[in-house]
JSON list of C-alpha atoms in Angstrom, two decimals:
[
{"chain": "A", "resi": 309, "resn": "MET", "atom": "CA", "xyz": [-55.93, -43.30, -178.67]},
{"chain": "A", "resi": 310, "resn": "GLN", "atom": "CA", "xyz": [-52.69, -44.60, -177.28]},
{"chain": "A", "resi": 311, "resn": "SER", "atom": "CA", "xyz": [-52.62, -46.11, -173.84]},
{"chain": "A", "resi": 312, "resn": "THR", "atom": "CA", "xyz": [-49.28, -44.69, -172.80]},
{"chain": "A", "resi": 313, "resn": "TRP", "atom": "CA", "xyz": [-49.15, -41.73, -170.40]},
{"chain": "A", "resi": 314, "resn": "ASN", "atom": "CA", "xyz": [-46.39, -39.80, -172.14]},
{"chain": "A", "resi": 315, "resn": "GLY", "atom": "CA", "xyz": [-47.22, -40.12, -175.82]},
{"chain": "A", "resi": 316, "resn": "GLY", "atom": "CA", "xyz": [-50.98, -40.04, -176.16]},
{"chain": "A", "resi": 317, "resn": "GLY", "atom": "CA", "xyz": [-51.59, -36.38, -175.46]},
{"chain": "A", "resi": 318, "resn": "LEU", "atom": "CA", "xyz": [-53.00, -37.22, -172.03]},
{"chain": "A", "resi": 319, "resn": "THR", "atom": "CA", "xyz": [-50.51, -36.56, -169.28]},
{"chain": "A", "resi": 320, "resn": "LEU", "atom": "CA", "xyz": [-50.72, -37.99, -165.80]},
{"chain": "A", "resi": 321, "resn": "ALA", "atom": "CA", "xyz": [-51.09, -34.47, -164.41]},
{"chain": "A", "resi": 322, "resn": "THR", "atom": "CA", "xyz": [-54.03, -33.74, -166.71]},
{"chain": "A", "resi": 323, "resn": "LEU", "atom": "CA", "xyz": [-55.72, -36.99, -165.73]},
{"chain": "A", "resi": 324, "resn": "ILE", "atom": "CA", "xyz": [-55.23, -36.32, -162.00]},
{"chain": "A", "resi": 325, "resn": "ALA", "atom": "CA", "xyz": [-56.59, -32.78, -162.37]},
{"chain": "A", "resi": 326, "resn": "ALA", "atom": "CA", "xyz": [-59.65, -34.06, -164.23]},
{"chain": "A", "resi": 327, "resn": "VAL", "atom": "CA", "xyz": [-60.33, -36.76, -161.63]},
{"chain": "A", "resi": 328, "resn": "LEU", "atom": "CA", "xyz": [-59.95, -34.32, -158.75]},
{"chain": "A", "resi": 329, "resn": "ALA", "atom": "CA", "xyz": [-62.22, -31.77, -160.41]},
{"chain": "A", "resi": 330, "resn": "ALA", "atom": "CA", "xyz": [-64.88, -34.39, -161.09]},
{"chain": "A", "resi": 331, "resn": "GLY", "atom": "CA", "xyz": [-64.61, -36.11, -157.73]},
{"chain": "A", "resi": 332, "resn": "CYS", "atom": "CA", "xyz": [-64.37, -33.02, -155.56]},
{"chain": "A", "resi": 333, "resn": "GLY", "atom": "CA", "xyz": [-66.94, -30.80, -157.23]},
{"chain": "A", "resi": 334, "resn": "GLY", "atom": "CA", "xyz": [-64.17, -28.61, -158.59]},
{"chain": "A", "resi": 335, "resn": "GLY", "atom": "CA", "xyz": [-66.56, -26.31, -160.43]},
{"chain": "A", "resi": 336, "resn": "ASP", "atom": "CA", "xyz": [-67.34, -22.66, -159.77]},
{"chain": "A", "resi": 337, "resn": "SER", "atom": "CA", "xyz": [-69.57, -23.57, -156.81]},
{"chain": "A", "resi": 338, "resn": "GLU", "atom": "CA", "xyz": [-66.52, -24.17, -154.58]},
{"chain": "A", "resi": 339, "resn": "VAL", "atom": "CA", "xyz": [-66.10, -21.29, -152.12]},
{"chain": "A", "resi": 340, "resn": "THR", "atom": "CA", "xyz": [-62.51, -20.13, -151.83]},
{"chain": "A", "resi": 341, "resn": "ARG", "atom": "CA", "xyz": [-60.66, -19.34, -148.63]},
{"chain": "A", "resi": 342, "resn": "GLU", "atom": "CA", "xyz": [-60.39, -15.70, -149.71]},
{"chain": "A", "resi": 343, "resn": "GLU", "atom": "CA", "xyz": [-64.16, -15.47, -150.18]},
{"chain": "A", "resi": 344, "resn": "LEU", "atom": "CA", "xyz": [-64.72, -16.98, -146.72]},
{"chain": "A", "resi": 345, "resn": "VAL", "atom": "CA", "xyz": [-62.26, -14.53, -145.14]},
{"chain": "A", "resi": 346, "resn": "ALA", "atom": "CA", "xyz": [-64.01, -11.60, -146.84]},
{"chain": "A", "resi": 347, "resn": "GLU", "atom": "CA", "xyz": [-67.42, -12.89, -145.74]},
{"chain": "A", "resi": 348, "resn": "ALA", "atom": "CA", "xyz": [-66.23, -13.36, -142.13]},
{"chain": "A", "resi": 349, "resn": "LYS", "atom": "CA", "xyz": [-64.94, -9.77, -142.08]},
{"chain": "A", "resi": 350, "resn": "ALA", "atom": "CA", "xyz": [-68.20, -8.45, -143.54]},
{"chain": "A", "resi": 351, "resn": "LEU", "atom": "CA", "xyz": [-70.24, -10.39, -140.98]},
{"chain": "A", "resi": 352, "resn": "ARG", "atom": "CA", "xyz": [-68.12, -8.95, -138.17]},
{"chain": "A", "resi": 353, "resn": "THR", "atom": "CA", "xyz": [-68.73, -5.42, -139.45]},
{"chain": "A", "resi": 354, "resn": "ARG", "atom": "CA", "xyz": [-72.47, -6.10, -139.72]},
{"chain": "A", "resi": 355, "resn": "ALA", "atom": "CA", "xyz": [-72.72, -7.54, -136.20]},
{"chain": "A", "resi": 356, "resn": "VAL", "atom": "CA", "xyz": [-70.88, -4.54, -134.70]},
{"chain": "A", "resi": 357, "resn": "SER", "atom": "CA", "xyz": [-73.19, -2.14, -136.54]},
{"chain": "A", "resi": 358, "resn": "GLN", "atom": "CA", "xyz": [-76.25, -3.80, -134.96]},
{"chain": "A", "resi": 359, "resn": "VAL", "atom": "CA", "xyz": [-75.39, -2.85, -131.36]},
{"chain": "A", "resi": 360, "resn": "ASN", "atom": "CA", "xyz": [-74.51, 0.20, -129.26]},
{"chain": "A", "resi": 361, "resn": "ALA", "atom": "CA", "xyz": [-72.14, 0.77, -126.35]},
{"chain": "A", "resi": 362, "resn": "GLY", "atom": "CA", "xyz": [-74.94, 2.29, -124.28]},
{"chain": "A", "resi": 363, "resn": "PRO", "atom": "CA", "xyz": [-76.96, 2.81, -122.34]},
{"chain": "A", "resi": 364, "resn": "CYS", "atom": "CA", "xyz": [-76.04, 0.84, -119.24]},
{"chain": "A", "resi": 365, "resn": "ALA", "atom": "CA", "xyz": [-76.51, 1.28, -115.52]},
{"chain": "A", "resi": 366, "resn": "ASP", "atom": "CA", "xyz": [-74.11, -1.41, -114.27]},
{"chain": "A", "resi": 367, "resn": "ASP", "atom": "CA", "xyz": [-71.56, -3.95, -115.48]},
{"chain": "A", "resi": 368, "resn": "SER", "atom": "CA", "xyz": [-74.14, -6.75, -115.76]},
{"chain": "A", "resi": 369, "resn": "GLN", "atom": "CA", "xyz": [-75.71, -4.92, -118.71]},
{"chain": "A", "resi": 370, "resn": "CYS", "atom": "CA", "xyz": [-72.46, -5.05, -120.69]},
{"chain": "A", "resi": 371, "resn": "THR", "atom": "CA", "xyz": [-71.20, -7.99, -122.70]},
{"chain": "A", "resi": 372, "resn": "GLY", "atom": "CA", "xyz": [-69.22, -8.70, -125.83]},
{"chain": "A", "resi": 373, "resn": "LEU", "atom": "CA", "xyz": [-69.81, -10.11, -129.27]},
{"chain": "A", "resi": 374, "resn": "VAL", "atom": "CA", "xyz": [-67.30, -12.93, -129.71]},
{"chain": "A", "resi": 375, "resn": "PHE", "atom": "CA", "xyz": [-65.76, -13.34, -133.14]},
{"chain": "A", "resi": 376, "resn": "GLY", "atom": "CA", "xyz": [-63.68, -16.05, -134.77]},
{"chain": "A", "resi": 377, "resn": "MET", "atom": "CA", "xyz": [-60.34, -15.48, -136.46]},
{"chain": "A", "resi": 378, "resn": "PRO", "atom": "CA", "xyz": [-60.62, -16.16, -140.22]},
{"chain": "A", "resi": 379, "resn": "GLU", "atom": "CA", "xyz": [-56.85, -15.96, -140.71]},
{"chain": "A", "resi": 380, "resn": "PRO", "atom": "CA", "xyz": [-53.84, -17.12, -138.68]},
{"chain": "A", "resi": 381, "resn": "THR", "atom": "CA", "xyz": [-53.03, -14.65, -135.90]},
{"chain": "A", "resi": 382, "resn": "CYS", "atom": "CA", "xyz": [-51.43, -14.56, -132.48]},
{"chain": "A", "resi": 383, "resn": "THR", "atom": "CA", "xyz": [-54.44, -12.74, -131.02]},
{"chain": "A", "resi": 384, "resn": "GLN", "atom": "CA", "xyz": [-56.41, -14.98, -128.71]},
{"chain": "A", "resi": 385, "resn": "HIS", "atom": "CA", "xyz": [-59.62, -12.99, -128.36]},
{"chain": "A", "resi": 386, "resn": "ASP", "atom": "CA", "xyz": [-61.68, -10.79, -130.66]},
{"chain": "A", "resi": 387, "resn": "GLN", "atom": "CA", "xyz": [-64.66, -9.22, -128.93]},
{"chain": "A", "resi": 388, "resn": "HIS", "atom": "CA", "xyz": [-66.72, -6.08, -129.37]},
{"chain": "A", "resi": 389, "resn": "THR", "atom": "CA", "xyz": [-68.23, -4.64, -126.20]},
{"chain": "A", "resi": 390, "resn": "TYR", "atom": "CA", "xyz": [-71.87, -3.57, -126.26]},
{"chain": "A", "resi": 391, "resn": "SER", "atom": "CA", "xyz": [-74.89, -2.95, -124.09]},
{"chain": "A", "resi": 392, "resn": "LYS", "atom": "CA", "xyz": [-77.36, -5.82, -123.71]},
{"chain": "A", "resi": 393, "resn": "LEU", "atom": "CA", "xyz": [-80.04, -3.11, -123.88]},
{"chain": "A", "resi": 394, "resn": "SER", "atom": "CA", "xyz": [-79.20, -2.42, -127.55]},
{"chain": "A", "resi": 395, "resn": "PRO", "atom": "CA", "xyz": [-82.29, -3.05, -129.69]},
{"chain": "A", "resi": 396, "resn": "GLY", "atom": "CA", "xyz": [-80.29, -5.16, -132.18]},
{"chain": "A", "resi": 397, "resn": "SER", "atom": "CA", "xyz": [-78.47, -7.35, -129.65]},
{"chain": "A", "resi": 398, "resn": "ALA", "atom": "CA", "xyz": [-80.29, -10.59, -130.58]},
{"chain": "A", "resi": 399, "resn": "ALA", "atom": "CA", "xyz": [-79.64, -10.03, -134.29]},
{"chain": "A", "resi": 400, "resn": "ALA", "atom": "CA", "xyz": [-76.00, -9.13, -133.55]},
{"chain": "A", "resi": 401, "resn": "GLU", "atom": "CA", "xyz": [-75.48, -12.34, -131.56]},
{"chain": "A", "resi": 402, "resn": "ALA", "atom": "CA", "xyz": [-76.91, -14.37, -134.47]},
{"chain": "A", "resi": 403, "resn": "THR", "atom": "CA", "xyz": [-74.65, -12.55, -136.93]},
{"chain": "A", "resi": 404, "resn": "ALA", "atom": "CA", "xyz": [-71.64, -13.14, -134.65]},
{"chain": "A", "resi": 405, "resn": "ALA", "atom": "CA", "xyz": [-72.47, -16.87, -134.55]},
{"chain": "A", "resi": 406, "resn": "GLU", "atom": "CA", "xyz": [-72.58, -16.91, -138.36]},
{"chain": "A", "resi": 407, "resn": "GLN", "atom": "CA", "xyz": [-69.25, -15.04, -138.43]},
{"chain": "A", "resi": 408, "resn": "ARG", "atom": "CA", "xyz": [-67.62, -17.63, -136.16]},
{"chain": "A", "resi": 409, "resn": "SER", "atom": "CA", "xyz": [-68.85, -20.45, -138.39]},
{"chain": "A", "resi": 410, "resn": "THR", "atom": "CA", "xyz": [-67.57, -18.69, -141.51]},
{"chain": "A", "resi": 411, "resn": "ALA", "atom": "CA", "xyz": [-64.22, -17.90, -139.86]},
{"chain": "A", "resi": 412, "resn": "ARG", "atom": "CA", "xyz": [-63.86, -21.57, -138.86]},
{"chain": "A", "resi": 413, "resn": "ALA", "atom": "CA", "xyz": [-64.54, -22.64, -142.46]},
{"chain": "A", "resi": 414, "resn": "ALA", "atom": "CA", "xyz": [-61.91, -20.15, -143.69]},
{"chain": "A", "resi": 415, "resn": "MET", "atom": "CA", "xyz": [-59.35, -21.50, -141.22]},
{"chain": "A", "resi": 416, "resn": "GLU", "atom": "CA", "xyz": [-60.08, -25.07, -142.37]},
{"chain": "A", "resi": 417, "resn": "LYS", "atom": "CA", "xyz": [-59.06, -24.03, -145.89]},
{"chain": "A", "resi": 418, "resn": "THR", "atom": "CA", "xyz": [-55.97, -22.14, -144.73]},
{"chain": "A", "resi": 419, "resn": "PRO", "atom": "CA", "xyz": [-52.73, -23.96, -145.50]},
{"chain": "A", "resi": 420, "resn": "LEU", "atom": "CA", "xyz": [-50.44, -24.58, -142.57]},
{"chain": "A", "resi": 421, "resn": "THR", "atom": "CA", "xyz": [-47.88, -21.81, -142.43]},
{"chain": "A", "resi": 422, "resn": "PRO", "atom": "CA", "xyz": [-45.26, -21.16, -139.81]},
{"chain": "A", "resi": 423, "resn": "ILE", "atom": "CA", "xyz": [-46.34, -18.37, -137.48]},
{"chain": "A", "resi": 424, "resn": "ALA", "atom": "CA", "xyz": [-44.23, -17.34, -134.51]},
{"chain": "A", "resi": 425, "resn": "CYS", "atom": "CA", "xyz": [-46.21, -16.20, -131.48]},
{"chain": "A", "resi": 426, "resn": "THR", "atom": "CA", "xyz": [-44.91, -15.75, -127.97]},
{"chain": "A", "resi": 427, "resn": "ALA", "atom": "CA", "xyz": [-46.37, -18.25, -125.53]},
{"chain": "A", "resi": 428, "resn": "HIS", "atom": "CA", "xyz": [-48.64, -16.45, -123.09]},
{"chain": "A", "resi": 429, "resn": "PHE", "atom": "CA", "xyz": [-52.14, -16.65, -121.67]},
{"chain": "A", "resi": 430, "resn": "GLU", "atom": "CA", "xyz": [-54.43, -13.82, -122.60]},
{"chain": "A", "resi": 431, "resn": "ALA", "atom": "CA", "xyz": [-57.52, -13.61, -120.38]},
{"chain": "A", "resi": 432, "resn": "PRO", "atom": "CA", "xyz": [-60.78, -12.76, -122.15]},
{"chain": "A", "resi": 433, "resn": "PRO", "atom": "CA", "xyz": [-61.67, -9.07, -121.84]},
{"chain": "A", "resi": 434, "resn": "ARG", "atom": "CA", "xyz": [-64.10, -7.81, -119.22]},
{"chain": "A", "resi": 435, "resn": "HIS", "atom": "CA", "xyz": [-67.01, -5.55, -120.10]},
{"chain": "A", "resi": 436, "resn": "VAL", "atom": "CA", "xyz": [-67.78, -2.73, -117.68]},
{"chain": "A", "resi": 437, "resn": "CYS", "atom": "CA", "xyz": [-70.24, 0.16, -117.52]},
{"chain": "A", "resi": 438, "resn": "VAL", "atom": "CA", "xyz": [-68.58, 3.57, -117.24]},
{"chain": "A", "resi": 439, "resn": "ALA", "atom": "CA", "xyz": [-70.69, 6.75, -117.45]},
{"chain": "A", "resi": 440, "resn": "GLN", "atom": "CA", "xyz": [-73.61, 4.77, -118.93]},
{"chain": "A", "resi": 441, "resn": "ARG", "atom": "CA", "xyz": [-71.43, 3.34, -121.73]},
{"chain": "A", "resi": 442, "resn": "CYS", "atom": "CA", "xyz": [-70.06, -0.19, -121.96]},
{"chain": "A", "resi": 443, "resn": "GLU", "atom": "CA", "xyz": [-66.28, -0.39, -122.26]},
{"chain": "A", "resi": 444, "resn": "GLN", "atom": "CA", "xyz": [-63.79, -3.20, -122.63]},
{"chain": "A", "resi": 445, "resn": "ARG", "atom": "CA", "xyz": [-61.06, -3.75, -120.04]},
{"chain": "A", "resi": 446, "resn": "ALA", "atom": "CA", "xyz": [-58.22, -6.23, -119.83]},
{"chain": "A", "resi": 447, "resn": "GLY", "atom": "CA", "xyz": [-59.35, -9.52, -118.31]},
{"chain": "A", "resi": 448, "resn": "LEU", "atom": "CA", "xyz": [-58.71, -10.52, -114.69]},
{"chain": "A", "resi": 449, "resn": "VAL", "atom": "CA", "xyz": [-57.65, -6.99, -113.68]},
{"chain": "A", "resi": 450, "resn": "PRO", "atom": "CA", "xyz": [-60.08, -5.19, -111.36]},
{"chain": "A", "resi": 451, "resn": "GLY", "atom": "CA", "xyz": [-61.15, -1.66, -112.24]}
]
């Protein structure tokens, strides 16, 4: 075997790829960003399916599942309003926590891309009880 990089059949690029694959666990076990995004979306859907908007008697019985953004977006908040009296609320909160973790992992693998968003503050939504159903309203605005 020759020891030169250009004539021995072993290119520098091939060597670097082999070292990176060996050193970084570059096998099939590596989860891709796309798989994490898909999993975060599936977890969001599952969490939402575990709760109901009602019943409620007052605003204190309404809250929101908070989700993470698995992809770059200008949206500041992603919440789903539900009644704390829903039988699946504890399971939904656990699923939402798993979704946020998965979304964070997806964002860590997302390459930096230019995204133009207008600079503004978006208050978190409020959750209110209307006709025994929890609804989402714009934050900081009464009524």
